Coordinates of C-alpha atoms and ligand atoms in Angstrom, one line a residue:
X1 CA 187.2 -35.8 -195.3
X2 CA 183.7 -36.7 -197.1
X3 CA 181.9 -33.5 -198.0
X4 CA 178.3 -33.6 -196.0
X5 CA 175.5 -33.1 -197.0
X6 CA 175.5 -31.6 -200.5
X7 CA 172.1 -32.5 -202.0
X8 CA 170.5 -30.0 -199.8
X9 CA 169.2 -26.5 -201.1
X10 CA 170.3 -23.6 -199.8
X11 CA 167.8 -21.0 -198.0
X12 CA 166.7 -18.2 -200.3
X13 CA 166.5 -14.2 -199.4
X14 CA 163.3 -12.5 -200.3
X15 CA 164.2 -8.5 -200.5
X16 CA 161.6 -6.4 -200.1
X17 CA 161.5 -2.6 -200.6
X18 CA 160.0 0.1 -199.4
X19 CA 157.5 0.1 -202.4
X20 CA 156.9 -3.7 -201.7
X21 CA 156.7 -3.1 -198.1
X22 CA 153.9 0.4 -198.6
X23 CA 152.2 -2.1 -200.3
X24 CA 151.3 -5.0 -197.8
X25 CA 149.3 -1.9 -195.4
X26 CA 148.5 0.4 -197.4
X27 CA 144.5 -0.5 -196.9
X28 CA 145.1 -3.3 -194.3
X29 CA 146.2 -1.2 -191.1
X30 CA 143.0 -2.9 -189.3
X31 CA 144.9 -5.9 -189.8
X32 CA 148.5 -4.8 -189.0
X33 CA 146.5 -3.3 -185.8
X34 CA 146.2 -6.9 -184.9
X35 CA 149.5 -8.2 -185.5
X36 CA 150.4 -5.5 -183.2
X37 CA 148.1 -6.7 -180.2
X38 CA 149.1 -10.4 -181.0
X39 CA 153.2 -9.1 -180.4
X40 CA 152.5 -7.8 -177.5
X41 CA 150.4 -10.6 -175.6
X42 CA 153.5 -12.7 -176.8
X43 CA 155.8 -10.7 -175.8
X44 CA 153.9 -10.2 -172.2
X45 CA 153.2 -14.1 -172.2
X46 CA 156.8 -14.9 -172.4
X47 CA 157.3 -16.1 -175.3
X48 CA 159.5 -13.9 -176.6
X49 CA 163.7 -12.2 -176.3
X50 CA 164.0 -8.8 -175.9
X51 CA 167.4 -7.9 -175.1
X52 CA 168.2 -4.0 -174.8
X53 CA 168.5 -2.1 -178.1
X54 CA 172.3 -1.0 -178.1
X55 CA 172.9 2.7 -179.2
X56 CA 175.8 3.5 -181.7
X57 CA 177.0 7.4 -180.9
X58 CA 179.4 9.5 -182.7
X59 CA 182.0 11.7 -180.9
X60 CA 181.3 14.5 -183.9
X61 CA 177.9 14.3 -184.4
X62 CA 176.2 14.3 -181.2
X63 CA 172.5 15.0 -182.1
X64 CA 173.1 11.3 -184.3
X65 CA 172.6 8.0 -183.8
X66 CA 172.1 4.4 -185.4
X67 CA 169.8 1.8 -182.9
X68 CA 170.5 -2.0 -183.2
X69 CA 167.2 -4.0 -182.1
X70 CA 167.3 -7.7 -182.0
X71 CA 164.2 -9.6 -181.0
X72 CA 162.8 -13.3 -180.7
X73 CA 158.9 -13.4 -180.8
X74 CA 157.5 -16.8 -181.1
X75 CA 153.7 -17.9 -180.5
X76 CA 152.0 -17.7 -184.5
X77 CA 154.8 -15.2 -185.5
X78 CA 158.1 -17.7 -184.8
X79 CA 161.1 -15.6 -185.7
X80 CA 163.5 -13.9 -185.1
X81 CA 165.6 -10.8 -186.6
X82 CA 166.9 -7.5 -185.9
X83 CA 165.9 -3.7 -186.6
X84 CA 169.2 -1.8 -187.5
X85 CA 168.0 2.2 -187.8
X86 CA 169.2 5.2 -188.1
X87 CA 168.1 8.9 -186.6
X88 CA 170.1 11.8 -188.3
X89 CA 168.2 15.2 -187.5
X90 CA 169.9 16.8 -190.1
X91 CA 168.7 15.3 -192.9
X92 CA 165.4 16.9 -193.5
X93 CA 167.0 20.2 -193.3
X94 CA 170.6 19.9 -194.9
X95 CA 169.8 17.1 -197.9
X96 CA 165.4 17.1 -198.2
X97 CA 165.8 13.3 -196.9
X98 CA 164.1 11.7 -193.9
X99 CA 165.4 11.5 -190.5
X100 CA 165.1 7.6 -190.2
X101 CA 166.5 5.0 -192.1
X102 CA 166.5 1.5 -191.5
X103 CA 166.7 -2.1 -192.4
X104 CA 164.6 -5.3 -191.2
X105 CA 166.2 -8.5 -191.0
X106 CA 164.2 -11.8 -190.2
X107 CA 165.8 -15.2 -189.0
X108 CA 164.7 -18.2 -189.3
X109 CA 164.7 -20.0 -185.4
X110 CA 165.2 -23.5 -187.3
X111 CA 168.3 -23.0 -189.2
X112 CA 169.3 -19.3 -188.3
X113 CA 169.1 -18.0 -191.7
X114 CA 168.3 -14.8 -192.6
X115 CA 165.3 -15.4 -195.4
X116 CA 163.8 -11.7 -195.7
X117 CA 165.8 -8.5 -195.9
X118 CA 163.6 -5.8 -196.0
X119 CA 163.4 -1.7 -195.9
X120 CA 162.2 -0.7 -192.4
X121 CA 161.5 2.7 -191.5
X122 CA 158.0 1.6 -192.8
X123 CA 158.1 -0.8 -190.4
X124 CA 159.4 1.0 -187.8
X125 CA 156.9 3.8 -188.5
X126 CA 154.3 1.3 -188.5
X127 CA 154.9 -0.6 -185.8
X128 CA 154.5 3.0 -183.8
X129 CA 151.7 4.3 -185.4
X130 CA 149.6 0.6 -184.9
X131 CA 151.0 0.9 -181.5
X132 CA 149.8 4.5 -180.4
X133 CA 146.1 3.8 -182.0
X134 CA 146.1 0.4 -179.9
X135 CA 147.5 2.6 -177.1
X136 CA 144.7 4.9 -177.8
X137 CA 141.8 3.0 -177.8
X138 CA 142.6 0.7 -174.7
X139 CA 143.2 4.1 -173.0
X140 CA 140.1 6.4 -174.4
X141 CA 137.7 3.3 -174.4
X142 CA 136.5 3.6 -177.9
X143 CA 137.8 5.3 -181.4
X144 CA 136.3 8.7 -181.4
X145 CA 137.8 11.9 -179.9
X146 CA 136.3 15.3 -179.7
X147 CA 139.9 17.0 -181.0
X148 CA 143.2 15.7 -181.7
X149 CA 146.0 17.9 -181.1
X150 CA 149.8 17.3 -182.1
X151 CA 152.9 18.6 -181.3
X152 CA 155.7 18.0 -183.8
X153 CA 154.4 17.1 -187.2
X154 CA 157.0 15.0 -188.7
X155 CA 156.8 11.8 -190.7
X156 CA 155.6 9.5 -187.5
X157 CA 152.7 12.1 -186.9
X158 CA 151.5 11.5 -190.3
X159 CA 151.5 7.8 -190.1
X160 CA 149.7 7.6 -187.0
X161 CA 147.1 9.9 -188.7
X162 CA 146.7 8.2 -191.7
X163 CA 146.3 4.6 -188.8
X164 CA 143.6 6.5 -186.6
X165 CA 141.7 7.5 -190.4
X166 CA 142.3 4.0 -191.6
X167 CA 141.1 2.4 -188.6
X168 CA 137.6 4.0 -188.8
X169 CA 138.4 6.7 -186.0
X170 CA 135.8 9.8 -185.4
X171 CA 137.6 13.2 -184.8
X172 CA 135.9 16.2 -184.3
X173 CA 139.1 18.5 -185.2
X174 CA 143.0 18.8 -185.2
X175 CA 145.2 21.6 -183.0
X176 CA 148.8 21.2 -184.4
X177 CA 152.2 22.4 -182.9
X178 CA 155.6 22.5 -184.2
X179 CA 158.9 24.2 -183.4
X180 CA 158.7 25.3 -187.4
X181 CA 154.9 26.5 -188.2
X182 CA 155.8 25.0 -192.1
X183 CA 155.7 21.9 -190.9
X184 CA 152.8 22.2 -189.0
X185 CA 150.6 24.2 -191.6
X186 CA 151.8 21.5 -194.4
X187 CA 150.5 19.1 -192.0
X188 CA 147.5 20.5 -191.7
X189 CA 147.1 20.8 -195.2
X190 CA 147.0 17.8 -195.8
X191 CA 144.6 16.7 -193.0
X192 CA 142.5 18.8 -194.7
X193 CA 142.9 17.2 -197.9
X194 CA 142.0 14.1 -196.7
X195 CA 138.8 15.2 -195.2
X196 CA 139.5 16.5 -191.5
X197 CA 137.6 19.6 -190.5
X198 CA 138.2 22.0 -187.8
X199 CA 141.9 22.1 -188.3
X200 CA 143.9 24.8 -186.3
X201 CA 147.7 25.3 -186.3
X202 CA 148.8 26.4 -182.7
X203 CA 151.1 28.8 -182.0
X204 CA 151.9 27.5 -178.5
X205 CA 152.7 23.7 -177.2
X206 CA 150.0 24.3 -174.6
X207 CA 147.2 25.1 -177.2
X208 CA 147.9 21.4 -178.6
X209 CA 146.5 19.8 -174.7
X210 CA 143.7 22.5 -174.1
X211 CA 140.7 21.6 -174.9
X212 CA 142.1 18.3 -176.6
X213 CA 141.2 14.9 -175.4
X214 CA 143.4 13.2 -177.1
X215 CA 147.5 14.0 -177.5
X216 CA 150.1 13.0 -179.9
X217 CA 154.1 14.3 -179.2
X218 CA 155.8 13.2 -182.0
X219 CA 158.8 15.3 -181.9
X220 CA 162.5 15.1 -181.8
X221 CA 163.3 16.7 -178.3
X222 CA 166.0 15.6 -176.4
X223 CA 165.4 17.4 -173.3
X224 CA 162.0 17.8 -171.5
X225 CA 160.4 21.1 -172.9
X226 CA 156.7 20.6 -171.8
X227 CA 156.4 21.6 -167.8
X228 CA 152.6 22.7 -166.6
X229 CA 150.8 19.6 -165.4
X230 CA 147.7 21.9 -165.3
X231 CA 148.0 21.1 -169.2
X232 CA 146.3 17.4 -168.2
X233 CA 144.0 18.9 -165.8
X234 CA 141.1 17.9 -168.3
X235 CA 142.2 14.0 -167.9
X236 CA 143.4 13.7 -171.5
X237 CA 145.4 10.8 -172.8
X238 CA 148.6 11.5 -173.9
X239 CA 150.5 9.2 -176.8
X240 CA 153.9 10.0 -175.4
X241 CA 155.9 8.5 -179.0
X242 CA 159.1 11.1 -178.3
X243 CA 159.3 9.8 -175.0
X244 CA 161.5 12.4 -173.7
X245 CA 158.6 15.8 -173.9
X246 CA 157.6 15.7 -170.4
X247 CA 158.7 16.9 -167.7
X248 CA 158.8 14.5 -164.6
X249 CA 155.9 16.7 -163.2
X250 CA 153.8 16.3 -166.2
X251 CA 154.7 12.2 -165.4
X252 CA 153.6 12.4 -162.1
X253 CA 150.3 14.0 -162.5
X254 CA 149.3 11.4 -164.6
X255 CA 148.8 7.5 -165.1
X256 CA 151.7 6.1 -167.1
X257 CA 151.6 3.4 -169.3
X258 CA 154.7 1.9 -171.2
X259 CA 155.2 -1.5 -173.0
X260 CA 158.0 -2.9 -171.3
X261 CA 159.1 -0.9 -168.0
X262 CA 162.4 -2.2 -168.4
X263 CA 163.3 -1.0 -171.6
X264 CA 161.1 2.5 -171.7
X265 CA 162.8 3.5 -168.5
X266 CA 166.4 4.3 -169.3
X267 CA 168.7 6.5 -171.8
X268 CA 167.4 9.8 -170.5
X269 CA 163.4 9.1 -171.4
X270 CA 160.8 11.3 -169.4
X271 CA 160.1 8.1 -167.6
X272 CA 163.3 7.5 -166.6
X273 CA 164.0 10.9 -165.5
X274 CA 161.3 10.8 -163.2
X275 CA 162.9 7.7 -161.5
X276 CA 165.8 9.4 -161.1
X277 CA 164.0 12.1 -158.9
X278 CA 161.6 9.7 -157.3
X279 CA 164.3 6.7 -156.8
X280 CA 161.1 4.7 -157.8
X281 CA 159.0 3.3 -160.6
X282 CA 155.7 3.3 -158.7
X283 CA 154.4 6.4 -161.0
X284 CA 154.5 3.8 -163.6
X285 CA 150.3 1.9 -163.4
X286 CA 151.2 -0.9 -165.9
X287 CA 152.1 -1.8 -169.6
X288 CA 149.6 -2.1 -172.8
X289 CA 149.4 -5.8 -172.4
X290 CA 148.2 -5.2 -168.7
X291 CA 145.7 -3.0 -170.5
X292 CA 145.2 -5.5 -173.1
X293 CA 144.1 -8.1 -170.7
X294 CA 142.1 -6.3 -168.6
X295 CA 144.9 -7.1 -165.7
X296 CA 145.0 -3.0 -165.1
X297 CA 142.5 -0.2 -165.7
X298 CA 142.8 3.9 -167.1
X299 CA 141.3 5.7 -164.3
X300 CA 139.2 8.1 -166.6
X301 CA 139.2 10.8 -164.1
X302 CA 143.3 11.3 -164.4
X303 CA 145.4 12.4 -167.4
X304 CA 146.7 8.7 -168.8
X305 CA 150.3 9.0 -170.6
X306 CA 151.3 6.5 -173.1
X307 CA 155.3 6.3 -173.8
X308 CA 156.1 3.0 -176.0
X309 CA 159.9 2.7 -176.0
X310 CA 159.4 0.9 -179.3
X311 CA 160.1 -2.8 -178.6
X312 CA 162.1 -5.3 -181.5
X313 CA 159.3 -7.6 -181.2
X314 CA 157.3 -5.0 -182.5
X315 CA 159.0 -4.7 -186.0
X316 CA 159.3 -8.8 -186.0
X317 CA 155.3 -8.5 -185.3
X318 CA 154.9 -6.3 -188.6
X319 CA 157.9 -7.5 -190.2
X320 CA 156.9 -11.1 -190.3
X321 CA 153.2 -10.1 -191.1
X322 CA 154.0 -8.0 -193.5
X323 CA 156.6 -10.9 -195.2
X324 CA 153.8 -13.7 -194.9
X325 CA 151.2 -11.0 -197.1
X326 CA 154.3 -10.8 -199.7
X327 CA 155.4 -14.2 -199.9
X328 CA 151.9 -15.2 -200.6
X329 CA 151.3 -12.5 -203.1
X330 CA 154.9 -13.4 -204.7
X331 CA 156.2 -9.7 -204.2
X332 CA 159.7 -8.7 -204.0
X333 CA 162.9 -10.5 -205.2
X334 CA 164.0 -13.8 -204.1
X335 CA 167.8 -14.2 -203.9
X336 CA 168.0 -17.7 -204.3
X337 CA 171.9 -17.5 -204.2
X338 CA 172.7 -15.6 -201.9
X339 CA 174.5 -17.6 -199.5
X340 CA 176.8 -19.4 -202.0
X341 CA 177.2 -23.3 -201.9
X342 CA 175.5 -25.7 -200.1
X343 CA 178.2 -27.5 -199.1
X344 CA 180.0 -27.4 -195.7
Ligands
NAD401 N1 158.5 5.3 -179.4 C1 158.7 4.7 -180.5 O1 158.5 3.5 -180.7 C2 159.2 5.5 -181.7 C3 159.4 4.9 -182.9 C4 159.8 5.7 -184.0 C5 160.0 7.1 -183.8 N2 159.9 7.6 -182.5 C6 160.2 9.0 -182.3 O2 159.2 9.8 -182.9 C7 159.7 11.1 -183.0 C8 159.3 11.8 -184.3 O3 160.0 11.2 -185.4 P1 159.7 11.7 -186.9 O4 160.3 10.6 -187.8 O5 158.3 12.0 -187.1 O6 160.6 13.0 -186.9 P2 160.5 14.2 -187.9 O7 161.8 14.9 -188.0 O8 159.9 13.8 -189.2 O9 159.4 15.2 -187.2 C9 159.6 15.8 -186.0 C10 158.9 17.1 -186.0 O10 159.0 17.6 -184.7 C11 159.2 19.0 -184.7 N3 159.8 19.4 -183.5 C12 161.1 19.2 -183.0 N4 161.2 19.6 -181.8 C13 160.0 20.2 -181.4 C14 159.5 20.7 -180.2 N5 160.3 20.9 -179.1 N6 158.2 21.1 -180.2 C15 157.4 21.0 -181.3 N7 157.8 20.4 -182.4 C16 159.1 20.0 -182.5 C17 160.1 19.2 -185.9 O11 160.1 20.5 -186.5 C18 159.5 18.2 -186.9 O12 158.4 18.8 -187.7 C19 161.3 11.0 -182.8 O13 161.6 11.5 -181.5 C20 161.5 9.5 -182.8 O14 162.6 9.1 -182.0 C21 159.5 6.9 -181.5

């Protein structure tokens, strides 16, 4: 038989790394902010595939895992790809290496080619951070909070920092909490480097809520540890990124937002323990696209939780935004041979 076909020329893969990646937001988080907000309406408008992420566990190393997220977004980002990550606690403490690692992979929806390969727990730290300050401003009504406090002071804490600096927020001061008080005075030091004044460390989780208006959990808890709703009894709004702090009390004495009920509510979150007491998901007001488009409101008088399961459109959002902004300034390596011969 004939071969087909063979003047064609084969897809190229553009590899970006983490350097290449850093450099497409550093300075342009305003603008990642937006991606953000235009995944979401897509994602909420339909126009998008979202199927579950799938969780890869090991018998031996329990606290361990590696997350597959595989996403179609369409509307002006038309891709689509898959997250693969990785969460090993131990790192940090047993080699000086992050938690997180991951890879990005976008397809293209005409041919199915993969044409960018790219480093991702950027992205993935990204997407969360542009995500909570979205969260944040839908939910406080503006970008200015009278004191910020934190509870676990990891890598994610620090991006969404460096988003709610970047993105022209006013903060009167900084209460920090964290299991180890290093993490949470290194933190702090360099908050205050970069110009944040009335920074306290905390020596109790509660200190982080009281007299905060604004709350970030940003730990790696598996289990709820936080359990006195009389912590949101000021009405603060709560950026619920560990998802799994919060007791179901603390869920019910609050509004609860999500982005996608179906996904947040599941594999053991705060959310989805508190179905699993209530039988129910009415605690749950609405997701940040309701919020976006005005389809539900905070009630400003109640404590307004925030928990973002972290969707795969998300990372296509910033991944594709992010490849677009290197393509055009000719950063990273294009493979032009990496898939071989163009004949069938
Ligand atoms: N929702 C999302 O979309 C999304 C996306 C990415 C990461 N995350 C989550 O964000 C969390 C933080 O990730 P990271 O990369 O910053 O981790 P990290 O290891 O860099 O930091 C976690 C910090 O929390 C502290 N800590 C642990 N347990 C604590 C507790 N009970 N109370 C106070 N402090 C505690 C640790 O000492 C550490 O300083 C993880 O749970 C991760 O799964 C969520």
């Amino acid at each position: 038989m004939a071969d087909l076909q063979t003047d064609f020329t084969m897809p190229s893969l553009r590899v970006l790394t983490g350097a290449d990646v850093l450099g497409q937001i550093r300075g342009n988080r305003a603008s990642c902010v937006d991606a953000v907000r235009n995944g979401y309406l897509t994602h909420a408008a339909g126009e998008a595939t979202n199927p579950h992420s799938a969780f890869l566990r090991f018998p031996h190393k329990p606290n361990s895992r590696i997350i597959s997220l595989p996403a179609y977004l369409g509307g002006e980002f038309e891709v689509a790809g898959i997250k693969w990550i990785a969460s090993f606690p131990d790192n940090p403490g047993d080699r000086g290496i992050p938690r997180a690692s991951a890879v990005l992979l976008l397809n293209s929806t005409e041919t199915g080619y993969p044409f960018a390969c790219m480093e991702a727990s950027i992205i993935s730290a990204t997407r969360t951070a542009a995500s909570a300050v979205l969260g944040a401003e839908n939910l406080v009504g503006g970008k200015s909070a009278h004191r910020v406090g934190i509870v676990g002071t990891g890598l994610i804490a620090r991006h969404v920092t460096t988003f709610l600096a970047e993105t022209d927020w006013r903060i009167g001061g900084f209460r920090l909490f964290d299991l180890d008080q290093s993490h949470a005075a290194e933190f702090g030091r360099r908050l205050t480097g970069d110009g944040a004044t009335d920074v306290v460390v905390v020596d109790e989780v509660g200190d982080a809520f009281r007299e905060c208006d604004l709350v970030i959990l940003t730990t790696v808890a598996g289990e709820p540890h936080i359990h006195d709703p009389g912590l949101l009894s000021h009405a603060p709004v709560v950026l619920h990124l560990s998802l799994r702090d919060l007791a179901p009390e603390m869920i019910l004495a609050a509004q609860n937002f999500t982005d996608d009920v179906d996904h947040a509510v599941r594999e053991r979150t705060s959310l989805h323990l508190t179905e699993q007491l209530t039988g129910d998901r009415a605690f749950i007001t609405g997701t940040i696209a309701d919020l976006l488009t005005g389809s539900v409101k905070r009630d400003p008088d109640r404590a307004a939780i925030f928990s973002p399961f972290g969707l795969g459109v998300l990372d296509l959002a910033v991944g594709k935004w992010v490849y677009d902004r290197a393509s055009a300034g000719d950063s990273g390596d294009d493979v032009t041979d990496f898939f071989g011969e163009a004949v069938r």
